[in-house]
């Protein structure tokens, strides 16, 4: 017998269900931030307090800002973060923050980096790359690359073992980390021991199943993604005129890259491009670890850190970093 | 993004964010999560350690606001705010000092959610009630549950739904069940129903036990059509309106007639309701304690606003439908 109760969703695009705990969080997040970010909303999102890091985050670590040459030699800022009173040499983490290429600063996502700084006695260098649309491609990725070059060149005074320097970033920062790793490969340096690509934003083409599925729902939906890529690439978005460093998914050869860690949620726009990136690395004989967390929305580890799924995600990532750094 | 987490971790202690608390736990219950997830929810929403001592065992679970599990403690020996659940378990928030405005609501919803979850997992009558009204369950599974409830041969059984917080409004097998619009209390009644005054309830269509999912659906519509003046709605009395309401409920778009009504001030709505009930301007005026010419004038003005005249036969039908659709438009269970 066929009877519909009000519990049956009446109209829904087919997509993986959200994890129940995450769905409960989404209910509250929905009232605080929109699923879809349009270009007009960029100034508002930049001004919001949502992305501000609080001082409590930096308990136990010292941070100092350094002005360094960015793309074209323009001045940009990096912040060096290490444990209070740290001496000697240890692992290094070069961090590229998230924010869809359009929002955020070098402290977005820094909590996870500080955890590694304390856990592995590492030094983190986080870069204030310039944001689109005011600074379109290649500014962001070239600023990141310049920051990586500076970090490698100053490894000794920073207390970083050059053989144990990794790059890490989430979302747009994951895309920039992947692009920077490609630049480092193609320009023969600096050497990287690993790349941590946390639900990376790497494909401008808006062609995947997952981008169609996450439309007007969840966090960072299809509209937001088009907003971010259009800000970065302008009219070039989706055309043949996009470099592999801007949109690493476009690379057809992912050989000779440092080992990659890639994770994402099954219910986010970036799922398919992230899975494809790992597959391409394997196809090209590389080393990659891929985790797709079922029912996860974009950035759920940051927005719902108390949930079982978020804890598992963070733990898997930290374990990989520990193995790569040999600690 | 860290700030976002901060806001979730402790709801504004000054403001009672009831709706967020309710929807958070409703989503967890609908998702069928276990007690650990429920506790994490309570801890993150209150910003305090949340605890659970199962009535059926010596198991004690405590969770910090960051979701980390903590060791056992003796909650009974403390003066933390706590609440006993209907299955004899105890839940508490380890709040020292002044309670936050939301603590009571968090505890109440946690207790409710824990009771539902444990009932679902214990294969008791509660679980059978949920199975028998759920269209998603297999027909064979529902038949077994109906037998367990001794309803398999009942010719005229129906679902009565009410809000989950109060006691069951009538006698019969009962359970709190998650729906897409929130939690409701379900009572199964064999034969006619008399709901005590003052209780908001919806009465579903009667029939054989295998029609209970249909009865549940109609009872939910009936509950949502209720208003402050009409607490109990019987689906059987809705006639074709039930069909219209069910069809309208499947559409996301709001009907303009309903939106117009929703935007009216309560006094204007009272005039329209009184006229709809009384059927004449004079009787409406006496019910409202107004002069009939003022009612007449109000209705003239409202005809402009509505775009139709509720005094014409067509207008009355249009108003009645719009009134029902506006009730369905309200969030949650209205």
XYZ file of N, CA and C in Angstrom, chain A residues 1-11 19-29 31-33 48-57 98-99 103 107-112 171 199 219 298-299 301-309 311, chain B residues 1-5 7-8 11 20-21 23-25 27-28 30-33 36-38 40-41 44-45 64-69 130 133-136 139 142 177-181 210-214 216-217 220-221 224 249-253:
354
model
N 0.837 -1.201 0.000
C 0.000 0.000 0.000
C 0.866 1.243 0.000
N 0.450 2.191 -0.746
C 1.281 3.394 -0.846
C 0.576 4.567 -0.202
N 1.163 4.978 0.886
C 0.621 6.132 1.602
C 1.778 7.061 1.913
N 1.583 8.310 1.675
C 2.638 9.250 2.064
C 2.233 9.906 3.374
N 3.182 9.968 4.277
C 2.947 10.726 5.501
C 3.709 12.027 5.350
N 3.444 12.987 6.241
C 4.169 14.255 6.155
C 5.664 14.083 6.377
N 6.081 12.892 6.805
C 7.516 12.700 7.008
C 8.247 12.495 5.690
N 7.487 12.112 4.658
C 8.125 11.899 3.365
C 8.477 13.255 2.752
N 9.754 13.474 2.409
C 10.097 14.751 1.775
C 9.316 14.896 0.486
N 8.738 16.061 0.307
C 7.867 16.235 -0.847
C 8.667 16.496 -2.114
N 9.697 17.298 -1.954
C 10.411 17.715 -3.157
C 11.869 17.868 -2.766
N 24.573 13.726 7.944
C 24.683 13.005 9.202
C 23.696 13.650 10.193
N 22.937 12.845 10.962
C 21.904 13.441 11.826
C 22.446 14.519 12.772
N 23.615 14.262 13.351
C 24.172 15.258 14.275
C 24.523 16.546 13.535
N 25.024 16.381 12.310
C 25.388 17.562 11.523
C 24.146 18.289 11.037
N 23.105 17.539 10.731
C 21.867 18.163 10.279
C 21.295 19.059 11.387
N 21.401 18.582 12.632
C 20.916 19.390 13.760
C 21.697 20.701 13.840
N 23.014 20.624 13.596
C 23.841 21.838 13.628
C 23.470 22.765 12.464
N 23.246 22.168 11.304
C 22.876 22.979 10.136
C 21.628 23.799 10.413
N 20.710 23.222 11.189
C 19.483 23.930 11.524
C 19.777 25.249 12.222
N 20.815 25.255 13.049
C 21.170 26.485 13.758
C 22.050 27.380 12.885
N 22.984 26.763 12.161
C 23.860 27.554 11.276
C 23.049 28.303 10.241
N 20.413 29.818 10.392
C 19.912 31.116 10.829
C 21.036 32.144 10.911
N 22.291 31.679 10.922
C 23.415 32.600 11.096
C 24.124 32.937 9.794
N 24.103 31.984 8.866
C 24.765 32.261 7.602
C 24.010 31.612 6.454
N 31.859 40.557 8.624
C 31.231 39.814 9.708
C 32.226 39.294 10.724
N 31.713 39.058 11.922
C 32.570 38.555 12.997
C 32.748 37.041 12.895
N 32.082 36.436 11.916
C 32.099 34.982 11.828
C 33.505 34.420 11.691
N 34.365 35.197 11.042
C 35.672 34.648 10.689
C 36.786 35.141 11.592
N 36.433 35.898 12.614
C 37.484 36.459 13.465
C 38.014 35.430 14.453
N 39.321 35.379 14.564
C 39.926 34.482 15.540
C 39.952 35.169 16.897
N 39.653 34.417 17.945
C 39.692 35.016 19.282
C 41.065 34.761 19.906
N 41.414 35.591 20.880
C 42.729 35.487 21.499
C 42.930 34.163 22.238
N 41.826 33.583 22.735
C 41.939 32.309 23.464
C 42.594 31.225 22.614
N 42.391 31.333 21.304
C 42.943 30.339 20.393
C 44.449 30.243 20.505
N 41.363 29.375 4.245
C 40.171 29.235 3.412
C 39.350 30.520 3.359
N 38.224 30.445 2.658
C 37.350 31.606 2.530
C 36.937 31.839 1.085
N 37.100 35.775 0.965
C 36.945 36.289 2.329
C 37.968 35.634 3.256
N 44.170 33.830 9.737
C 43.856 33.107 10.968
C 42.610 32.225 10.843
N 41.976 32.237 9.683
C 40.841 31.330 9.492
C 41.374 29.897 9.433
N 40.849 29.053 10.281
C 41.281 27.655 10.306
C 42.551 27.435 11.105
N 42.989 28.472 11.826
C 44.285 28.384 12.496
C 44.231 27.446 13.704
N 43.029 27.190 14.234
C 42.907 26.325 15.421
C 43.539 24.957 15.159
N 43.254 24.409 13.971
C 43.792 23.089 13.645
C 45.310 23.145 13.531
N 39.558 24.207 2.229
C 38.637 24.861 1.308
C 39.422 25.603 0.219
N 39.227 19.374 2.381
C 38.109 19.661 1.457
C 38.461 20.791 0.478
N 26.446 24.176 3.537
C 27.396 25.273 3.690
C 28.235 25.349 2.415
N 30.274 20.954 4.056
C 31.560 21.626 3.913
C 31.994 22.269 5.234
N 33.201 21.967 5.655
C 33.750 22.617 6.846
C 33.115 22.170 8.146
N 33.967 20.079 10.310
C 34.865 19.887 11.457
C 35.088 21.201 12.203
N 35.034 22.321 11.445
C 35.225 23.614 12.092
C 33.931 24.124 12.711
N 32.813 23.827 12.054
C 31.549 24.403 12.508
C 30.810 23.518 13.494
N 31.142 22.241 13.521
C 30.477 21.326 14.462
C 31.524 20.409 15.081
N 32.536 20.995 15.746
C 33.668 20.180 16.211
C 33.300 19.175 17.296
N 32.142 19.347 17.918
C 31.770 18.435 19.001
C 31.201 17.122 18.494
N 30.894 17.027 17.203
C 30.196 15.842 16.694
C 31.146 14.665 16.495
N 30.561 13.475 16.509
C 31.364 12.260 16.365
C 32.111 12.267 15.032
N 31.433 12.686 13.972
C 32.052 12.659 12.648
C 33.217 13.653 12.566
N 35.101 14.703 15.001
C 36.232 14.203 15.785
C 37.012 13.139 15.003
N 35.350 31.380 11.512
C 34.531 30.186 11.693
C 34.566 29.727 13.143
N 35.677 30.013 13.805
C 35.771 29.654 15.220
C 34.670 30.358 16.010
N 34.384 31.599 15.608
C 33.360 32.361 16.298
C 31.996 31.702 16.151
N 31.796 31.135 14.989
C 30.541 30.457 14.713
C 30.358 29.325 15.699
N 31.443 28.596 15.911
C 31.402 27.496 16.855
C 31.097 28.036 18.240
N 29.360 30.553 19.034
C 27.942 30.891 19.169
C 27.087 29.658 19.339
N 27.489 28.599 18.709
C 26.726 27.362 18.819
C 26.950 26.757 20.199
N 24.327 29.091 23.477
C 23.304 29.995 22.972
C 23.294 31.220 23.864
N 15.559 27.116 18.620
C 16.803 26.451 18.225
C 16.995 25.155 18.999
N 16.714 25.207 20.281
C 16.866 24.021 21.118
C 15.917 22.933 20.639
N 14.442 22.590 17.693
C 14.736 22.055 16.356
C 16.011 21.207 16.378
N 16.954 21.572 17.232
C 18.190 20.780 17.328
C 17.874 19.349 17.770
N 17.104 19.231 18.860
C 16.792 17.887 19.354
C 15.834 17.153 18.418
N 15.813 17.324 15.233
C 16.623 16.786 14.136
C 17.381 15.544 14.595
N 17.891 15.566 15.810
C 18.611 14.397 16.320
C 17.682 13.197 16.455
N 14.817 12.697 14.912
C 14.396 12.256 13.579
C 15.497 11.451 12.908
N 16.754 11.798 13.204
C 17.887 11.083 12.614
C 18.172 9.756 13.299
N 17.459 9.473 14.390
C 17.632 8.196 15.056
C 18.972 8.028 15.743
N 19.526 9.102 16.285
C 20.854 9.022 16.913
C 20.744 8.357 18.290
N 24.542 9.202 23.182
C 25.772 10.005 23.195
C 25.613 11.278 22.359
N 25.002 11.147 21.196
C 24.789 12.325 20.347
C 23.832 13.305 21.021
N 22.823 12.766 21.709
C 21.874 13.639 22.404
C 22.587 14.433 23.496
N 25.831 15.134 23.605
C 26.708 16.130 22.951
C 25.894 17.358 22.573
N 24.685 17.123 22.075
C 23.817 18.240 21.707
C 23.500 19.119 22.910
N 26.671 21.058 23.981
C 27.096 22.133 23.089
C 26.107 23.291 23.123
N 24.841 22.976 23.303
C 23.834 24.041 23.342
C 23.872 24.825 24.652
N 31.505 16.735 27.662
C 31.875 18.142 27.777
C 31.333 18.905 26.572
N 31.257 20.241 26.661
C 30.723 21.030 25.542
C 31.512 20.869 24.238
N 32.778 20.436 24.314
C 33.512 20.210 23.071
C 33.285 18.799 22.543
N 32.382 18.054 23.181
C 32.034 16.734 22.679
C 32.873 15.612 23.255
N 33.832 15.944 24.125
C 34.703 14.906 24.677
C 33.982 14.166 25.810
N 34.064 12.833 25.807
C 33.463 12.073 26.902
C 34.262 12.240 28.195
N 5.138 3.598 17.161
C 5.819 4.321 16.089
C 5.789 3.531 14.783
N 2.299 3.511 12.881
C 1.827 4.736 12.212
C 2.787 5.214 11.114
N 3.923 4.539 10.968
C 4.934 5.001 10.023
C 4.743 4.357 8.658
N 4.507 5.176 7.653
C 4.291 4.634 6.307
C 5.548 3.979 5.778
N 6.714 4.468 6.243
C 7.979 3.941 5.743
C 8.258 2.511 6.191
N 4.975 -3.347 5.499
C 3.597 -3.718 5.862
C 3.601 -4.876 6.854
N 4.506 -3.661 10.273
C 3.405 -2.925 10.890
C 2.317 -3.889 11.380
N 6.681 10.738 18.605
C 7.202 10.346 17.296
C 7.751 11.586 16.586
N 8.872 11.410 15.902
C 9.459 12.524 15.155
C 8.793 12.637 13.790
N 8.422 13.854 13.418
C 7.921 14.102 12.068
C 8.797 15.185 11.454
N 8.592 15.436 10.181
C 9.387 16.458 9.507
C 9.160 17.831 10.136
N 8.045 18.015 10.829
C 7.744 19.316 11.428
C 7.977 19.358 12.926
N -4.423 -1.242 9.467
C -3.449 -1.034 8.386
C -3.600 0.339 7.723
N -4.632 1.086 8.140
C -4.795 2.458 7.623
C -4.201 3.494 8.578
N -3.532 3.047 9.624
C -3.054 4.001 10.633
C -2.066 5.052 10.087
N -1.185 4.714 9.137
C -0.330 5.782 8.594
C -1.142 6.915 7.967
N -2.237 6.546 7.299
C -3.133 7.540 6.706
C -3.801 8.370 7.807
N -2.586 8.886 10.746
C -1.534 9.728 11.321
C -1.362 10.998 10.482
N -1.277 10.814 9.167
C -1.090 11.967 8.272
C -2.255 12.949 8.418
N -2.122 14.843 11.737
C -1.131 15.933 11.743
C -1.679 17.175 11.049
N -2.338 16.968 9.924
C -2.966 18.097 9.232
C -3.997 18.744 10.150
N -2.439 20.847 12.819
C -1.887 22.097 12.298
C -2.981 23.083 11.891
N -0.159 21.097 1.085
C 1.010 20.888 1.939
C 2.197 20.358 1.144
N 1.923 19.769 0.005
C 3.012 19.224 -0.812
C 3.721 20.305 -1.617
N 3.161 21.500 -1.616
C 3.781 22.582 -2.381
C 4.534 23.520 -1.460
N 5.709 23.923 -1.884
C 6.493 24.847 -1.079
C 5.978 26.278 -1.207
N 5.464 26.614 -2.390
C 5.053 28.001 -2.620
C 3.850 28.326 -1.747
